[in-house]
Amino acid sequence: MSSEVQIDLNAVKKFLMKLQDNICQTLELADGRACFEEDNWQREEGGGGRTRVLRNGQVIEQGGVNFSHVHGKQLPASATAARPELAGRSFQAMGVSLVIHPHNPFIPTTHANVRFFVAEKEGEAPVWWFGGGFDLTPFYPFMEDVQNWHRTAEKLCVPFGKEVYPKYKKWCDDYFYLKHRGETRGVGGLFFDDLNEWGFDKSFAFMQAVGNGFLDAYVPILEKRKTQNFGQRERDFQLYRRGRYVEFNLVYDRGTLFGLQTGGRTESILMSMPPMARWEYDFQPQPNSPEAELYDKFLQPQDWLSLPS
């Protein structure tokens, strides 16, 4: 790697592995019963990772928190489609990715990831970038939860510039949009990619802020809603809406495509899928019902922080 570019891969890897530990420990405490089981795996083409999955908890039906560090001689098509100039380069990719599917329909599903990527070619400077974000997918939303989620996202962005939250909030809305359904997957959050224009240190600092900010944004919602009563109606609707999660991950998600195209561990890549989901032909919520409120008020991009709580 060129000495002209100061990239500290060891510092990134150390942060990511510690982040995985912190998130797992905090979620185990919030669940109160189950623990994450760990699978260490190696990738034949180079690298490996730690997959941790919690199942059948008191609060979390299934959750996965993955760390991976993989490398290879050539970038896959999913990585070079938008940047053909990187074709033929070797690469290293490392990151933490998580998805939490709670039992209680009043607790939103959530996803987060932070990652670092570097592509190299002999005789040329390495090309590197950070990416990541977090987003929230409620089934029975509470405006105060959505606003607190976005307020936390906005707060962690402030030290990096007043334009950062609006930019990455919009990117999240655009990315997690199911075009074939005409709706967002949830209420968004932050999404960023290809971040290198700030230089390595500031870009790394932002990635750390996003990774650490996830627990600040999500755990208060989980704690507030985990004892709320629900019945079969709410459970059925939760399972139906989980189907949207599956649709997005299999049709649009870049990480899923990248993992599969690079020969990643399939079980780790698809741990984001819910343990149970359902589809129903031409489902339409009853007008003025709690289920209709999700569609009517929450599944289109909005400036959440300017709305009355």
PDB file of N, CA, C and O in Angstrom, residues 106 108 136 138 140-151 187 221 224-225 293-294 296-300 302-309:
ATOM      1  N   PHE A 106     -44.751  -3.697  18.425  1.00  0.00           N
ATOM      2  CA  PHE A 106     -44.613  -2.274  18.737  1.00  0.00           C
ATOM      3  C   PHE A 106     -43.149  -1.830  18.829  1.00  0.00           C
ATOM      4  O   PHE A 106     -42.875  -0.634  18.952  1.00  0.00           O
ATOM      5  N   PRO A 108     -39.829  -1.498  16.662  1.00  0.00           N
ATOM      6  CA  PRO A 108     -39.449  -1.559  15.249  1.00  0.00           C
ATOM      7  C   PRO A 108     -38.308  -2.539  15.001  1.00  0.00           C
ATOM      8  O   PRO A 108     -37.442  -2.766  15.852  1.00  0.00           O
ATOM      9  N   LEU A 136     -34.703   2.569  10.527  1.00  0.00           N
ATOM     10  CA  LEU A 136     -35.718   2.054  11.434  1.00  0.00           C
ATOM     11  C   LEU A 136     -36.958   1.642  10.647  1.00  0.00           C
ATOM     12  O   LEU A 136     -37.423   2.390   9.785  1.00  0.00           O
ATOM     13  N   PRO A 138     -40.587   0.571  11.610  1.00  0.00           N
ATOM     14  CA  PRO A 138     -41.673   0.300  12.553  1.00  0.00           C
ATOM     15  C   PRO A 138     -42.895  -0.305  11.854  1.00  0.00           C
ATOM     16  O   PRO A 138     -43.095  -0.134  10.648  1.00  0.00           O
ATOM     17  N   TYR A 140     -46.009  -0.373  13.963  1.00  0.00           N
ATOM     18  CA  TYR A 140     -46.983   0.496  14.629  1.00  0.00           C
ATOM     19  C   TYR A 140     -46.196   1.691  15.174  1.00  0.00           C
ATOM     20  O   TYR A 140     -45.787   1.693  16.340  1.00  0.00           O
ATOM     21  N   PRO A 141     -45.976   2.698  14.345  1.00  0.00           N
ATOM     22  CA  PRO A 141     -45.047   3.778  14.719  1.00  0.00           C
ATOM     23  C   PRO A 141     -45.625   4.728  15.767  1.00  0.00           C
ATOM     24  O   PRO A 141     -46.837   4.952  15.844  1.00  0.00           O
ATOM     25  N   PHE A 142     -44.718   5.281  16.555  1.00  0.00           N
ATOM     26  CA  PHE A 142     -45.013   6.375  17.476  1.00  0.00           C
ATOM     27  C   PHE A 142     -44.172   7.564  17.022  1.00  0.00           C
ATOM     28  O   PHE A 142     -42.949   7.440  16.880  1.00  0.00           O
ATOM     29  N   MET A 143     -44.813   8.704  16.826  1.00  0.00           N
ATOM     30  CA  MET A 143     -44.101   9.851  16.305  1.00  0.00           C
ATOM     31  C   MET A 143     -42.932  10.245  17.212  1.00  0.00           C
ATOM     32  O   MET A 143     -41.859  10.619  16.730  1.00  0.00           O
ATOM     33  N   GLU A 144     -43.116  10.131  18.520  1.00  0.00           N
ATOM     34  CA  GLU A 144     -42.018  10.515  19.421  1.00  0.00           C
ATOM     35  C   GLU A 144     -40.801   9.610  19.221  1.00  0.00           C
ATOM     36  O   GLU A 144     -39.652  10.065  19.301  1.00  0.00           O
ATOM     37  N   ASP A 145     -41.028   8.326  18.936  1.00  0.00           N
ATOM     38  CA  ASP A 145     -39.912   7.415  18.688  1.00  0.00           C
ATOM     39  C   ASP A 145     -39.185   7.785  17.395  1.00  0.00           C
ATOM     40  O   ASP A 145     -37.950   7.796  17.350  1.00  0.00           O
ATOM     41  N   VAL A 146     -39.964   8.061  16.361  1.00  0.00           N
ATOM     42  CA  VAL A 146     -39.366   8.418  15.074  1.00  0.00           C
ATOM     43  C   VAL A 146     -38.555   9.705  15.198  1.00  0.00           C
ATOM     44  O   VAL A 146     -37.439   9.813  14.670  1.00  0.00           O
ATOM     45  N   GLN A 147     -39.093  10.664  15.921  1.00  0.00           N
ATOM     46  CA  GLN A 147     -38.383  11.934  16.069  1.00  0.00           C
ATOM     47  C   GLN A 147     -37.139  11.791  16.930  1.00  0.00           C
ATOM     48  O   GLN A 147     -36.102  12.388  16.628  1.00  0.00           O
ATOM     49  N   ASN A 148     -37.201  10.993  17.991  1.00  0.00           N
ATOM     50  CA  ASN A 148     -36.015  10.771  18.813  1.00  0.00           C
ATOM     51  C   ASN A 148     -34.930  10.038  18.025  1.00  0.00           C
ATOM     52  O   ASN A 148     -33.739  10.319  18.182  1.00  0.00           O
ATOM     53  N   TRP A 149     -35.338   9.106  17.199  1.00  0.00           N
ATOM     54  CA  TRP A 149     -34.406   8.392  16.318  1.00  0.00           C
ATOM     55  C   TRP A 149     -33.669   9.381  15.413  1.00  0.00           C
ATOM     56  O   TRP A 149     -32.433   9.370  15.321  1.00  0.00           O
ATOM     57  N   HIS A 150     -34.423  10.260  14.772  1.00  0.00           N
ATOM     58  CA  HIS A 150     -33.813  11.220  13.851  1.00  0.00           C
ATOM     59  C   HIS A 150     -33.059  12.314  14.603  1.00  0.00           C
ATOM     60  O   HIS A 150     -32.057  12.827  14.094  1.00  0.00           O
ATOM     61  N   ARG A 151     -33.522  12.662  15.788  1.00  0.00           N
ATOM     62  CA  ARG A 151     -32.808  13.662  16.576  1.00  0.00           C
ATOM     63  C   ARG A 151     -31.422  13.145  16.971  1.00  0.00           C
ATOM     64  O   ARG A 151     -30.434  13.894  16.944  1.00  0.00           O
ATOM     65  N   VAL A 187     -38.876   4.395   8.247  1.00  0.00           N
ATOM     66  CA  VAL A 187     -38.824   5.847   8.457  1.00  0.00           C
ATOM     67  C   VAL A 187     -37.405   6.389   8.307  1.00  0.00           C
ATOM     68  O   VAL A 187     -37.133   7.528   8.673  1.00  0.00           O
ATOM     69  N   ILE A 221     -35.917   3.164  22.382  1.00  0.00           N
ATOM     70  CA  ILE A 221     -37.181   2.743  21.775  1.00  0.00           C
ATOM     71  C   ILE A 221     -37.512   1.321  22.201  1.00  0.00           C
ATOM     72  O   ILE A 221     -38.649   1.011  22.592  1.00  0.00           O
ATOM     73  N   LYS A 224     -38.646   1.242  25.788  1.00  0.00           N
ATOM     74  CA  LYS A 224     -39.941   1.889  26.007  1.00  0.00           C
ATOM     75  C   LYS A 224     -41.104   1.008  25.551  1.00  0.00           C
ATOM     76  O   LYS A 224     -42.186   1.015  26.158  1.00  0.00           O
ATOM     77  N   ARG A 225     -40.901   0.218  24.497  1.00  0.00           N
ATOM     78  CA  ARG A 225     -42.015  -0.510  23.879  1.00  0.00           C
ATOM     79  C   ARG A 225     -42.058  -2.000  24.198  1.00  0.00           C
ATOM     80  O   ARG A 225     -43.032  -2.672  23.848  1.00  0.00           O
ATOM     81  N   GLU A 293     -52.524   3.800   9.497  1.00  0.00           N
ATOM     82  CA  GLU A 293     -51.718   4.949   9.894  1.00  0.00           C
ATOM     83  C   GLU A 293     -50.274   4.810   9.424  1.00  0.00           C
ATOM     84  O   GLU A 293     -49.636   5.794   9.038  1.00  0.00           O
ATOM     85  N   LEU A 294     -49.752   3.578   9.446  1.00  0.00           N
ATOM     86  CA  LEU A 294     -48.392   3.357   8.942  1.00  0.00           C
ATOM     87  C   LEU A 294     -48.288   3.811   7.499  1.00  0.00           C
ATOM     88  O   LEU A 294     -47.360   4.540   7.122  1.00  0.00           O
ATOM     89  N   ASP A 296     -50.445   5.758   5.767  1.00  0.00           N
ATOM     90  CA  ASP A 296     -50.893   7.136   5.511  1.00  0.00           C
ATOM     91  C   ASP A 296     -49.901   8.186   6.003  1.00  0.00           C
ATOM     92  O   ASP A 296     -49.785   9.266   5.408  1.00  0.00           O
ATOM     93  N   LYS A 297     -49.165   7.884   7.083  1.00  0.00           N
ATOM     94  CA  LYS A 297     -48.347   8.924   7.718  1.00  0.00           C
ATOM     95  C   LYS A 297     -46.846   8.669   7.709  1.00  0.00           C
ATOM     96  O   LYS A 297     -46.062   9.606   7.914  1.00  0.00           O
ATOM     97  N   PHE A 298     -46.419   7.416   7.496  1.00  0.00           N
ATOM     98  CA  PHE A 298     -45.021   7.115   7.792  1.00  0.00           C
ATOM     99  C   PHE A 298     -44.212   6.525   6.637  1.00  0.00           C
ATOM    100  O   PHE A 298     -42.990   6.427   6.767  1.00  0.00           O
ATOM    101  N   LEU A 299     -44.827   6.124   5.552  1.00  0.00           N
ATOM    102  CA  LEU A 299     -44.080   5.416   4.514  1.00  0.00           C
ATOM    103  C   LEU A 299     -43.721   6.277   3.309  1.00  0.00           C
ATOM    104  O   LEU A 299     -43.544   5.768   2.195  1.00  0.00           O
ATOM    105  N   GLN A 300     -43.611   7.573   3.537  1.00  0.00           N
ATOM    106  CA  GLN A 300     -43.062   8.476   2.527  1.00  0.00           C
ATOM    107  C   GLN A 300     -42.052   9.386   3.221  1.00  0.00           C
ATOM    108  O   GLN A 300     -42.230   9.733   4.390  1.00  0.00           O
ATOM    109  N   GLN A 302     -40.162  12.313   4.889  1.00  0.00           N
ATOM    110  CA  GLN A 302     -40.657  13.529   5.512  1.00  0.00           C
ATOM    111  C   GLN A 302     -39.553  14.174   6.337  1.00  0.00           C
ATOM    112  O   GLN A 302     -38.596  13.515   6.737  1.00  0.00           O
ATOM    113  N   ASP A 303     -39.744  15.450   6.628  1.00  0.00           N
ATOM    114  CA  ASP A 303     -38.855  16.150   7.549  1.00  0.00           C
ATOM    115  C   ASP A 303     -39.392  15.907   8.950  1.00  0.00           C
ATOM    116  O   ASP A 303     -40.151  16.707   9.499  1.00  0.00           O
ATOM    117  N   TRP A 304     -38.992  14.781   9.542  1.00  0.00           N
ATOM    118  CA  TRP A 304     -39.588  14.351  10.805  1.00  0.00           C
ATOM    119  C   TRP A 304     -39.402  15.356  11.933  1.00  0.00           C
ATOM    120  O   TRP A 304     -40.285  15.500  12.790  1.00  0.00           O
ATOM    121  N   LEU A 305     -38.285  16.035  11.950  1.00  0.00           N
ATOM    122  CA  LEU A 305     -37.978  16.912  13.070  1.00  0.00           C
ATOM    123  C   LEU A 305     -38.777  18.205  13.051  1.00  0.00           C
ATOM    124  O   LEU A 305     -38.831  18.910  14.059  1.00  0.00           O
ATOM    125  N   SER A 306     -39.446  18.508  11.939  1.00  0.00           N
ATOM    126  CA  SER A 306     -40.256  19.726  11.874  1.00  0.00           C
ATOM    127  C   SER A 306     -41.731  19.447  12.150  1.00  0.00           C
ATOM    128  O   SER A 306     -42.538  20.366  12.244  1.00  0.00           O
ATOM    129  N   LEU A 307     -42.092  18.155  12.312  1.00  0.00           N
ATOM    130  CA  LEU A 307     -43.482  17.787  12.540  1.00  0.00           C
ATOM    131  C   LEU A 307     -43.834  17.867  14.023  1.00  0.00           C
ATOM    132  O   LEU A 307     -42.966  17.688  14.882  1.00  0.00           O
ATOM    133  N   PRO A 308     -45.101  18.153  14.342  1.00  0.00           N
ATOM    134  CA  PRO A 308     -45.508  18.121  15.759  1.00  0.00           C
ATOM    135  C   PRO A 308     -45.417  16.699  16.300  1.00  0.00           C
ATOM    136  O   PRO A 308     -45.696  15.734  15.580  1.00  0.00           O
ATOM    137  N   SER A 309     -45.002  16.563  17.552  1.00  0.00           N
ATOM    138  CA  SER A 309     -44.848  15.225  18.141  1.00  0.00           C
ATOM    139  C   SER A 309     -46.193  14.696  18.635  1.00  0.00           C
ATOM    140  O   SER A 309     -47.165  15.436  18.720  1.00  0.00           O
TER     141      SER A 309
END
